[in-house]
């Protein structure tokens, strides 16, 4: 999150995410697809672990949110963005995000870690 914008860095390795990537279904259809939790790549699925690497230069003040689908699956992006923008500290933002996901139904485990780039 930086400059009032929320940007997704990583992607799910799920069946429906692949369908969206290929243009076969929309994001709206993916959200309610009956196979949205089917993974084609995950830790522990095979002997060889394949990882994605990303390098991101975060500007001062940017916040990096690491979260699971228990958070982003319960809250729409505008709510996540608003909480990241208004919370005073990364800890406050985590607390508010988890509370909001629980209030929205909390149907899964909810994990949130926020790293804020300081001036160093």
mmCIF file of N, CA and C in Angstrom:
data_model
loop_
_atom_site.group_PDB
_atom_site.id
_atom_site.type_symbol
_atom_site.label_atom_id
_atom_site.label_comp_id
_atom_site.label_asym_id
_atom_site.label_seq_id
_atom_site.Cartn_x
_atom_site.Cartn_y
_atom_site.Cartn_z
ATOM 1 N N UNK A 1 0.847 -1.164 0.000
ATOM 2 C CA UNK A 1 0.000 0.000 0.000
ATOM 3 C C UNK A 1 0.886 1.218 0.000
ATOM 4 N N UNK A 2 0.727 2.063 -1.015
ATOM 5 C CA UNK A 2 1.482 3.305 -1.075
ATOM 6 C C UNK A 2 0.722 4.308 -1.925
ATOM 7 N N UNK A 3 0.781 5.564 -1.496
ATOM 8 C CA UNK A 3 0.159 6.650 -2.251
ATOM 9 C C UNK A 3 -1.326 6.375 -2.522
ATOM 10 N N UNK A 4 -2.011 5.911 -1.487
ATOM 11 C CA UNK A 4 -3.445 5.616 -1.546
ATOM 12 C C UNK A 4 -3.802 4.493 -2.514
ATOM 13 N N UNK A 5 -2.848 3.638 -2.852
ATOM 14 C CA UNK A 5 -3.119 2.537 -3.769
ATOM 15 C C UNK A 5 -2.736 1.204 -3.149
ATOM 16 N N UNK A 6 -3.599 0.219 -3.384
ATOM 17 C CA UNK A 6 -3.364 -1.147 -2.940
ATOM 18 C C UNK A 6 -2.965 -1.950 -4.172
ATOM 19 N N UNK A 7 -1.802 -2.592 -4.118
ATOM 20 C CA UNK A 7 -1.307 -3.366 -5.256
ATOM 21 C C UNK A 7 -0.972 -4.781 -4.805
ATOM 22 N N UNK A 8 -1.517 -5.762 -5.492
ATOM 23 C CA UNK A 8 -1.217 -7.156 -5.179
ATOM 24 C C UNK A 8 0.112 -7.534 -5.815
ATOM 25 N N UNK A 9 1.007 -8.104 -5.012
ATOM 26 C CA UNK A 9 2.336 -8.468 -5.490
ATOM 27 C C UNK A 9 2.377 -9.932 -5.898
ATOM 28 N N UNK A 10 1.822 -10.792 -5.063
ATOM 29 C CA UNK A 10 1.861 -12.224 -5.332
ATOM 30 C C UNK A 10 0.524 -12.691 -5.888
ATOM 31 N N UNK A 11 0.475 -13.946 -6.267
ATOM 32 C CA UNK A 11 -0.776 -14.501 -6.764
ATOM 33 C C UNK A 11 -1.007 -15.874 -6.166
ATOM 34 N N UNK A 12 -2.260 -16.267 -6.139
ATOM 35 C CA UNK A 12 -2.610 -17.610 -5.699
ATOM 36 C C UNK A 12 -2.218 -18.606 -6.771
ATOM 37 N N UNK A 13 -1.877 -19.787 -6.349
ATOM 38 C CA UNK A 13 -1.644 -20.869 -7.294
ATOM 39 C C UNK A 13 -2.852 -21.797 -7.201
ATOM 40 N N UNK A 14 -4.006 -21.215 -7.520
ATOM 41 C CA UNK A 14 -5.259 -21.960 -7.456
ATOM 42 C C UNK A 14 -5.820 -22.155 -8.862
ATOM 43 N N UNK A 15 -6.692 -23.128 -8.956
ATOM 44 C CA UNK A 15 -7.335 -23.444 -10.229
ATOM 45 C C UNK A 15 -8.082 -22.240 -10.790
ATOM 46 N N UNK A 16 -8.885 -21.584 -9.965
ATOM 47 C CA UNK A 16 -9.685 -20.468 -10.487
ATOM 48 C C UNK A 16 -8.825 -19.244 -10.787
ATOM 49 N N UNK A 17 -7.740 -19.034 -10.037
ATOM 50 C CA UNK A 17 -6.855 -17.919 -10.351
ATOM 51 C C UNK A 17 -6.227 -18.127 -11.731
ATOM 52 N N UNK A 18 -5.900 -19.368 -12.045
ATOM 53 C CA UNK A 18 -5.362 -19.685 -13.367
ATOM 54 C C UNK A 18 -6.413 -19.428 -14.443
ATOM 55 N N UNK A 19 -7.673 -19.780 -14.153
ATOM 56 C CA UNK A 19 -8.755 -19.513 -15.115
ATOM 57 C C UNK A 19 -8.913 -18.013 -15.355
ATOM 58 N N UNK A 20 -8.794 -17.214 -14.307
ATOM 59 C CA UNK A 20 -8.865 -15.748 -14.459
ATOM 60 C C UNK A 20 -7.688 -15.273 -15.298
ATOM 61 N N UNK A 21 -6.491 -15.755 -14.978
ATOM 62 C CA UNK A 21 -5.282 -15.378 -15.710
ATOM 63 C C UNK A 21 -5.408 -15.680 -17.204
ATOM 64 N N UNK A 22 -6.041 -16.812 -17.536
ATOM 65 C CA UNK A 22 -6.221 -17.209 -18.932
ATOM 66 C C UNK A 22 -7.411 -16.516 -19.601
ATOM 67 N N UNK A 23 -8.153 -15.715 -18.822
ATOM 68 C CA UNK A 23 -9.300 -14.994 -19.368
ATOM 69 C C UNK A 23 -10.534 -15.853 -19.560
ATOM 70 N N UNK A 24 -10.584 -17.010 -18.910
ATOM 71 C CA UNK A 24 -11.718 -17.915 -19.074
ATOM 72 C C UNK A 24 -12.878 -17.592 -18.137
ATOM 73 N N UNK A 25 -12.581 -16.935 -16.992
ATOM 74 C CA UNK A 25 -13.645 -16.469 -16.094
ATOM 75 C C UNK A 25 -13.252 -15.100 -15.549
ATOM 76 N N UNK A 26 -14.224 -14.394 -15.000
ATOM 77 C CA UNK A 26 -13.982 -13.069 -14.432
ATOM 78 C C UNK A 26 -13.601 -13.187 -12.960
ATOM 79 N N UNK A 27 -13.084 -12.091 -12.398
ATOM 80 C CA UNK A 27 -12.786 -12.058 -10.970
ATOM 81 C C UNK A 27 -14.044 -12.291 -10.139
ATOM 82 N N UNK A 28 -15.165 -11.745 -10.610
ATOM 83 C CA UNK A 28 -16.430 -11.920 -9.892
ATOM 84 C C UNK A 28 -16.848 -13.392 -9.880
ATOM 85 N N UNK A 29 -16.671 -14.068 -11.003
ATOM 86 C CA UNK A 29 -17.010 -15.493 -11.076
ATOM 87 C C UNK A 29 -16.053 -16.314 -10.218
ATOM 88 N N UNK A 30 -14.783 -15.916 -10.177
ATOM 89 C CA UNK A 30 -13.797 -16.636 -9.373
ATOM 90 C C UNK A 30 -14.137 -16.582 -7.888
ATOM 91 N N UNK A 31 -14.680 -15.455 -7.439
ATOM 92 C CA UNK A 31 -14.993 -15.278 -6.016
ATOM 93 C C UNK A 31 -16.028 -16.267 -5.509
ATOM 94 N N UNK A 32 -16.858 -16.777 -6.398
ATOM 95 C CA UNK A 32 -17.924 -17.705 -5.974
ATOM 96 C C UNK A 32 -17.793 -19.076 -6.641
ATOM 97 N N UNK A 33 -16.713 -19.297 -7.343
ATOM 98 C CA UNK A 33 -16.510 -20.564 -8.051
ATOM 99 C C UNK A 33 -16.418 -21.712 -7.046
ATOM 100 N N UNK A 34 -17.085 -22.840 -7.308
ATOM 101 C CA UNK A 34 -17.064 -23.957 -6.348
ATOM 102 C C UNK A 34 -15.682 -24.588 -6.153
ATOM 103 N N UNK A 35 -14.760 -24.349 -7.074
ATOM 104 C CA UNK A 35 -13.414 -24.925 -6.951
ATOM 105 C C UNK A 35 -12.361 -23.857 -6.648
ATOM 106 N N UNK A 36 -12.780 -22.751 -6.037
ATOM 107 C CA UNK A 36 -11.852 -21.649 -5.787
ATOM 108 C C UNK A 36 -10.748 -21.996 -4.794
ATOM 109 N N UNK A 37 -10.914 -23.052 -4.018
ATOM 110 C CA UNK A 37 -9.890 -23.442 -3.044
ATOM 111 C C UNK A 37 -8.998 -24.585 -3.518
ATOM 112 N N UNK A 38 -9.146 -24.996 -4.769
ATOM 113 C CA UNK A 38 -8.319 -26.076 -5.316
ATOM 114 C C UNK A 38 -6.972 -25.493 -5.745
ATOM 115 N N UNK A 39 -5.896 -25.998 -5.145
ATOM 116 C CA UNK A 39 -4.553 -25.512 -5.439
ATOM 117 C C UNK A 39 -3.836 -26.420 -6.420
ATOM 118 N N UNK A 40 -3.061 -25.822 -7.327
ATOM 119 C CA UNK A 40 -2.231 -26.622 -8.215
ATOM 120 C C UNK A 40 -0.764 -26.557 -7.792
ATOM 121 N N UNK A 41 -0.463 -25.692 -6.827
ATOM 122 C CA UNK A 41 0.895 -25.602 -6.315
ATOM 123 C C UNK A 41 0.849 -25.122 -4.870
ATOM 124 N N UNK A 42 1.462 -25.893 -3.958
ATOM 125 C CA UNK A 42 1.473 -25.530 -2.541
ATOM 126 C C UNK A 42 2.640 -26.220 -1.845
ATOM 127 N N UNK A 43 3.037 -25.668 -0.719
ATOM 128 C CA UNK A 43 4.092 -26.271 0.090
ATOM 129 C C UNK A 43 3.629 -27.649 0.534
ATOM 130 N N UNK A 44 4.478 -28.647 0.333
ATOM 131 C CA UNK A 44 4.170 -30.002 0.768
ATOM 132 C C UNK A 44 3.501 -30.875 -0.274
ATOM 133 N N UNK A 45 3.205 -30.335 -1.461
ATOM 134 C CA UNK A 45 2.544 -31.127 -2.498
ATOM 135 C C UNK A 45 3.483 -32.099 -3.190
ATOM 136 N N UNK A 46 4.741 -31.805 -3.210
ATOM 137 C CA UNK A 46 5.698 -32.676 -3.896
ATOM 138 C C UNK A 46 7.052 -32.604 -3.226
ATOM 139 N N UNK A 47 7.981 -33.342 -3.772
ATOM 140 C CA UNK A 47 9.319 -33.361 -3.193
ATOM 141 C C UNK A 47 10.080 -32.071 -3.462
ATOM 142 N N UNK A 48 9.879 -31.487 -4.623
ATOM 143 C CA UNK A 48 10.583 -30.264 -5.009
ATOM 144 C C UNK A 48 9.692 -29.052 -4.713
ATOM 145 N N UNK A 49 10.229 -28.077 -3.996
ATOM 146 C CA UNK A 49 9.502 -26.858 -3.679
ATOM 147 C C UNK A 49 9.840 -25.787 -4.701
ATOM 148 N N UNK A 50 8.839 -25.297 -5.388
ATOM 149 C CA UNK A 50 9.017 -24.218 -6.359
ATOM 150 C C UNK A 50 8.524 -22.930 -5.718
ATOM 151 N N UNK A 51 9.375 -21.908 -5.697
ATOM 152 C CA UNK A 51 8.996 -20.659 -5.054
ATOM 153 C C UNK A 51 9.010 -19.511 -6.055
ATOM 154 N N UNK A 52 8.234 -18.486 -5.752
ATOM 155 C CA UNK A 52 8.236 -17.255 -6.529
ATOM 156 C C UNK A 52 9.062 -16.227 -5.765
ATOM 157 N N UNK A 53 9.912 -15.494 -6.458
ATOM 158 C CA UNK A 53 10.695 -14.433 -5.839
ATOM 159 C C UNK A 53 10.269 -13.101 -6.419
ATOM 160 N N UNK A 54 10.156 -12.101 -5.552
ATOM 161 C CA UNK A 54 9.786 -10.754 -5.970
ATOM 162 C C UNK A 54 10.714 -9.758 -5.277
ATOM 163 N N UNK A 55 11.209 -8.815 -6.015
ATOM 164 C CA UNK A 55 11.982 -7.727 -5.433
ATOM 165 C C UNK A 55 11.166 -6.459 -5.606
ATOM 166 N N UNK A 56 10.952 -5.778 -4.502
ATOM 167 C CA UNK A 56 10.155 -4.558 -4.520
ATOM 168 C C UNK A 56 10.908 -3.475 -3.769
ATOM 169 N N UNK A 57 11.091 -2.343 -4.390
ATOM 170 C CA UNK A 57 11.681 -1.195 -3.709
ATOM 171 C C UNK A 57 10.531 -0.383 -3.132
ATOM 172 N N UNK A 58 10.401 -0.429 -1.814
ATOM 173 C CA UNK A 58 9.312 0.278 -1.152
ATOM 174 C C UNK A 58 9.735 1.697 -0.812
ATOM 175 N N UNK A 59 8.937 2.678 -1.210
ATOM 176 C CA UNK A 59 9.257 4.050 -0.829
ATOM 177 C C UNK A 59 8.959 4.271 0.656
ATOM 178 N N UNK A 60 9.541 5.280 1.238
ATOM 179 C CA UNK A 60 9.304 5.624 2.640
ATOM 180 C C UNK A 60 7.803 5.814 2.857
ATOM 181 N N UNK A 61 7.296 5.199 3.910
ATOM 182 C CA UNK A 61 5.872 5.310 4.244
ATOM 183 C C UNK A 61 5.014 4.199 3.671
ATOM 184 N N UNK A 62 5.554 3.424 2.734
ATOM 185 C CA UNK A 62 4.784 2.331 2.147
ATOM 186 C C UNK A 62 4.576 1.235 3.184
ATOM 187 N N UNK A 63 3.451 0.540 3.065
ATOM 188 C CA UNK A 63 3.154 -0.579 3.938
ATOM 189 C C UNK A 63 2.991 -1.834 3.098
ATOM 190 N N UNK A 64 3.677 -2.900 3.517
ATOM 191 C CA UNK A 64 3.582 -4.183 2.852
ATOM 192 C C UNK A 64 2.745 -5.099 3.733
ATOM 193 N N UNK A 65 1.616 -5.568 3.217
ATOM 194 C CA UNK A 65 0.714 -6.443 3.947
ATOM 195 C C UNK A 65 0.911 -7.870 3.464
ATOM 196 N N UNK A 66 1.273 -8.743 4.384
ATOM 197 C CA UNK A 66 1.347 -10.174 4.110
ATOM 198 C C UNK A 66 0.133 -10.777 4.809
ATOM 199 N N UNK A 67 -0.731 -11.445 4.041
ATOM 200 C CA UNK A 67 -1.941 -11.983 4.656
ATOM 201 C C UNK A 67 -2.391 -13.248 3.944
ATOM 202 N N UNK A 68 -3.270 -13.959 4.604
ATOM 203 C CA UNK A 68 -3.821 -15.184 4.041
ATOM 204 C C UNK A 68 -5.223 -14.909 3.490
ATOM 205 N N UNK A 69 -5.776 -15.918 2.841
ATOM 206 C CA UNK A 69 -7.103 -15.747 2.245
ATOM 207 C C UNK A 69 -8.195 -15.583 3.292
ATOM 208 N N UNK A 70 -7.907 -15.902 4.539
ATOM 209 C CA UNK A 70 -8.873 -15.644 5.597
ATOM 210 C C UNK A 70 -9.108 -14.163 5.796
ATOM 211 N N UNK A 71 -8.158 -13.338 5.363
ATOM 212 C CA UNK A 71 -8.322 -11.881 5.422
ATOM 213 C C UNK A 71 -8.855 -11.348 4.098
ATOM 214 N N UNK A 72 -8.083 -11.541 3.017
ATOM 215 C CA UNK A 72 -8.510 -10.930 1.752
ATOM 216 C C UNK A 72 -9.760 -11.585 1.167
ATOM 217 N N UNK A 73 -10.065 -12.801 1.595
ATOM 218 C CA UNK A 73 -11.288 -13.448 1.136
ATOM 219 C C UNK A 73 -12.540 -12.919 1.819
ATOM 220 N N UNK A 74 -12.346 -12.246 2.946
ATOM 221 C CA UNK A 74 -13.484 -11.719 3.697
ATOM 222 C C UNK A 74 -13.690 -10.221 3.486
ATOM 223 N N UNK A 75 -12.651 -9.520 3.087
ATOM 224 C CA UNK A 75 -12.741 -8.063 2.962
ATOM 225 C C UNK A 75 -12.461 -7.609 1.532
ATOM 226 N N UNK A 76 -13.302 -6.746 1.003
ATOM 227 C CA UNK A 76 -13.014 -6.202 -0.331
ATOM 228 C C UNK A 76 -11.824 -5.241 -0.261
ATOM 229 N N UNK A 77 -11.150 -5.081 -1.376
ATOM 230 C CA UNK A 77 -9.968 -4.216 -1.433
ATOM 231 C C UNK A 77 -10.202 -2.813 -0.872
ATOM 232 N N UNK A 78 -11.335 -2.148 -1.168
ATOM 233 C CA UNK A 78 -11.518 -0.791 -0.625
ATOM 234 C C UNK A 78 -11.493 -0.739 0.912
ATOM 235 N N UNK A 79 -11.979 -1.786 1.575
ATOM 236 C CA UNK A 79 -11.955 -1.821 3.044
ATOM 237 C C UNK A 79 -10.519 -2.015 3.528
ATOM 238 N N UNK A 80 -9.787 -2.938 2.907
ATOM 239 C CA UNK A 80 -8.385 -3.160 3.277
ATOM 240 C C UNK A 80 -7.605 -1.865 3.075
ATOM 241 N N UNK A 81 -7.814 -1.222 1.950
ATOM 242 C CA UNK A 81 -7.115 0.018 1.627
ATOM 243 C C UNK A 81 -7.435 1.106 2.642
ATOM 244 N N UNK A 82 -8.694 1.249 3.016
ATOM 245 C CA UNK A 82 -9.099 2.278 3.977
ATOM 246 C C UNK A 82 -8.456 2.040 5.339
ATOM 247 N N UNK A 83 -8.402 0.800 5.775
ATOM 248 C CA UNK A 83 -7.794 0.490 7.070
ATOM 249 C C UNK A 83 -6.295 0.752 7.029
ATOM 250 N N UNK A 84 -5.629 0.345 5.952
ATOM 251 C CA UNK A 84 -4.193 0.609 5.830
ATOM 252 C C UNK A 84 -3.897 2.101 5.817
ATOM 253 N N UNK A 85 -4.784 2.888 5.235
ATOM 254 C CA UNK A 85 -4.583 4.335 5.141
ATOM 255 C C UNK A 85 -4.836 5.042 6.466
ATOM 256 N N UNK A 86 -5.801 4.552 7.243
ATOM 257 C CA UNK A 86 -6.202 5.289 8.438
ATOM 258 C C UNK A 86 -5.518 4.846 9.723
ATOM 259 N N UNK A 87 -5.016 3.628 9.779
ATOM 260 C CA UNK A 87 -4.399 3.127 11.006
ATOM 261 C C UNK A 87 -3.096 3.869 11.295
ATOM 262 N N UNK A 88 -2.909 4.227 12.548
ATOM 263 C CA UNK A 88 -1.711 4.980 12.944
ATOM 264 C C UNK A 88 -0.438 4.156 12.818
ATOM 265 N N UNK A 89 -0.509 2.891 13.215
ATOM 266 C CA UNK A 89 0.684 2.042 13.215
ATOM 267 C C UNK A 89 0.385 0.738 12.485
ATOM 268 N N UNK A 90 1.410 0.019 12.068
ATOM 269 C CA UNK A 90 1.184 -1.294 11.465
ATOM 270 C C UNK A 90 0.421 -2.236 12.407
ATOM 271 N N UNK A 91 0.719 -2.196 13.704
ATOM 272 C CA UNK A 91 0.007 -3.050 14.655
ATOM 273 C C UNK A 91 -1.474 -2.689 14.711
ATOM 274 N N UNK A 92 -1.773 -1.383 14.721
ATOM 275 C CA UNK A 92 -3.178 -0.957 14.708
ATOM 276 C C UNK A 92 -3.878 -1.462 13.450
ATOM 277 N N UNK A 93 -3.195 -1.386 12.314
ATOM 278 C CA UNK A 93 -3.784 -1.844 11.052
ATOM 279 C C UNK A 93 -4.061 -3.341 11.103
ATOM 280 N N UNK A 94 -3.118 -4.131 11.631
ATOM 281 C CA UNK A 94 -3.332 -5.579 11.749
ATOM 282 C C UNK A 94 -4.541 -5.871 12.630
ATOM 283 N N UNK A 95 -4.607 -5.207 13.762
ATOM 284 C CA UNK A 95 -5.710 -5.416 14.693
ATOM 285 C C UNK A 95 -7.046 -5.082 14.034
ATOM 286 N N UNK A 96 -7.103 -3.948 13.337
ATOM 287 C CA UNK A 96 -8.340 -3.531 12.668
ATOM 288 C C UNK A 96 -8.715 -4.462 11.514
ATOM 289 N N UNK A 97 -7.733 -4.885 10.726
ATOM 290 C CA UNK A 97 -8.009 -5.790 9.607
ATOM 291 C C UNK A 97 -8.568 -7.125 10.099
ATOM 292 N N UNK A 98 -7.959 -7.683 11.137
ATOM 293 C CA UNK A 98 -8.426 -8.961 11.671
ATOM 294 C C UNK A 98 -9.819 -8.824 12.266
ATOM 295 N N UNK A 99 -10.055 -7.727 12.980
ATOM 296 C CA UNK A 99 -11.395 -7.493 13.546
ATOM 297 C C UNK A 99 -12.434 -7.352 12.434
ATOM 298 N N UNK A 100 -12.098 -6.626 11.380
ATOM 299 C CA UNK A 100 -13.037 -6.432 10.271
ATOM 300 C C UNK A 100 -13.330 -7.755 9.565
ATOM 301 N N UNK A 101 -12.297 -8.589 9.367
ATOM 302 C CA UNK A 101 -12.507 -9.895 8.726
ATOM 303 C C UNK A 101 -13.391 -10.785 9.598
ATOM 304 N N UNK A 102 -13.185 -10.730 10.901
ATOM 305 C CA UNK A 102 -14.045 -11.501 11.805
ATOM 306 C C UNK A 102 -15.481 -10.988 11.771
ATOM 307 N N UNK A 103 -15.648 -9.675 11.749
ATOM 308 C CA UNK A 103 -16.988 -9.089 11.678
ATOM 309 C C UNK A 103 -17.687 -9.453 10.371
ATOM 310 N N UNK A 104 -16.909 -9.644 9.314
ATOM 311 C CA UNK A 104 -17.474 -9.998 8.007
ATOM 312 C C UNK A 104 -17.817 -11.480 7.905
ATOM 313 N N UNK A 105 -17.540 -12.230 8.951
ATOM 314 C CA UNK A 105 -17.890 -13.645 8.951
ATOM 315 C C UNK A 105 -16.791 -14.553 9.439
ATOM 316 N N UNK A 106 -15.536 -14.154 9.263
ATOM 317 C CA UNK A 106 -14.392 -14.910 9.759
ATOM 318 C C UNK A 106 -14.468 -16.407 9.531
ATOM 319 N N UNK A 107 -14.704 -16.817 8.289
ATOM 320 C CA UNK A 107 -14.913 -18.238 7.996
ATOM 321 C C UNK A 107 -13.634 -19.061 7.914
ATOM 322 N N UNK A 108 -12.478 -18.432 8.073
ATOM 323 C CA UNK A 108 -11.203 -19.145 7.934
ATOM 324 C C UNK A 108 -10.218 -18.538 8.925
ATOM 325 N N UNK A 109 -9.049 -19.153 9.051
ATOM 326 C CA UNK A 109 -7.988 -18.551 9.856
ATOM 327 C C UNK A 109 -7.628 -17.207 9.240
ATOM 328 N N UNK A 110 -7.270 -16.247 10.087
ATOM 329 C CA UNK A 110 -6.957 -14.899 9.606
ATOM 330 C C UNK A 110 -5.560 -14.522 10.082
ATOM 331 N N UNK A 111 -4.691 -14.232 9.116
ATOM 332 C CA UNK A 111 -3.327 -13.844 9.424
ATOM 333 C C UNK A 111 -3.009 -12.534 8.724
ATOM 334 N N UNK A 112 -2.365 -11.615 9.442
ATOM 335 C CA UNK A 112 -1.947 -10.342 8.846
ATOM 336 C C UNK A 112 -0.627 -9.911 9.468
ATOM 337 N N UNK A 113 0.315 -9.560 8.620
ATOM 338 C CA UNK A 113 1.601 -8.994 9.035
ATOM 339 C C UNK A 113 1.801 -7.757 8.176
ATOM 340 N N UNK A 114 2.143 -6.646 8.803
ATOM 341 C CA UNK A 114 2.371 -5.417 8.047
ATOM 342 C C UNK A 114 3.764 -4.890 8.353
ATOM 343 N N UNK A 115 4.483 -4.590 7.293
ATOM 344 C CA UNK A 115 5.816 -4.010 7.393
ATOM 345 C C UNK A 115 5.714 -2.617 6.804
ATOM 346 N N UNK A 116 6.186 -1.632 7.549
ATOM 347 C CA UNK A 116 6.147 -0.252 7.064
ATOM 348 C C UNK A 116 7.570 0.233 6.824
ATOM 349 N N UNK A 117 7.777 0.793 5.659
ATOM 350 C CA UNK A 117 9.117 1.318 5.304
ATOM 351 C C UNK A 117 9.326 2.630 6.019
ATOM 352 N N UNK A 118 10.357 2.649 6.869
ATOM 353 C CA UNK A 118 10.722 3.873 7.560
ATOM 354 C C UNK A 118 11.743 4.655 6.759
ATOM 355 N N UNK A 119 12.190 5.751 7.314
ATOM 356 C CA UNK A 119 13.183 6.602 6.662
ATOM 357 C C UNK A 119 14.561 6.176 7.142
ATOM 358 N N UNK A 120 15.191 5.285 6.394
ATOM 359 C CA UNK A 120 16.529 4.810 6.768
ATOM 360 C C UNK A 120 17.401 4.652 5.557
#
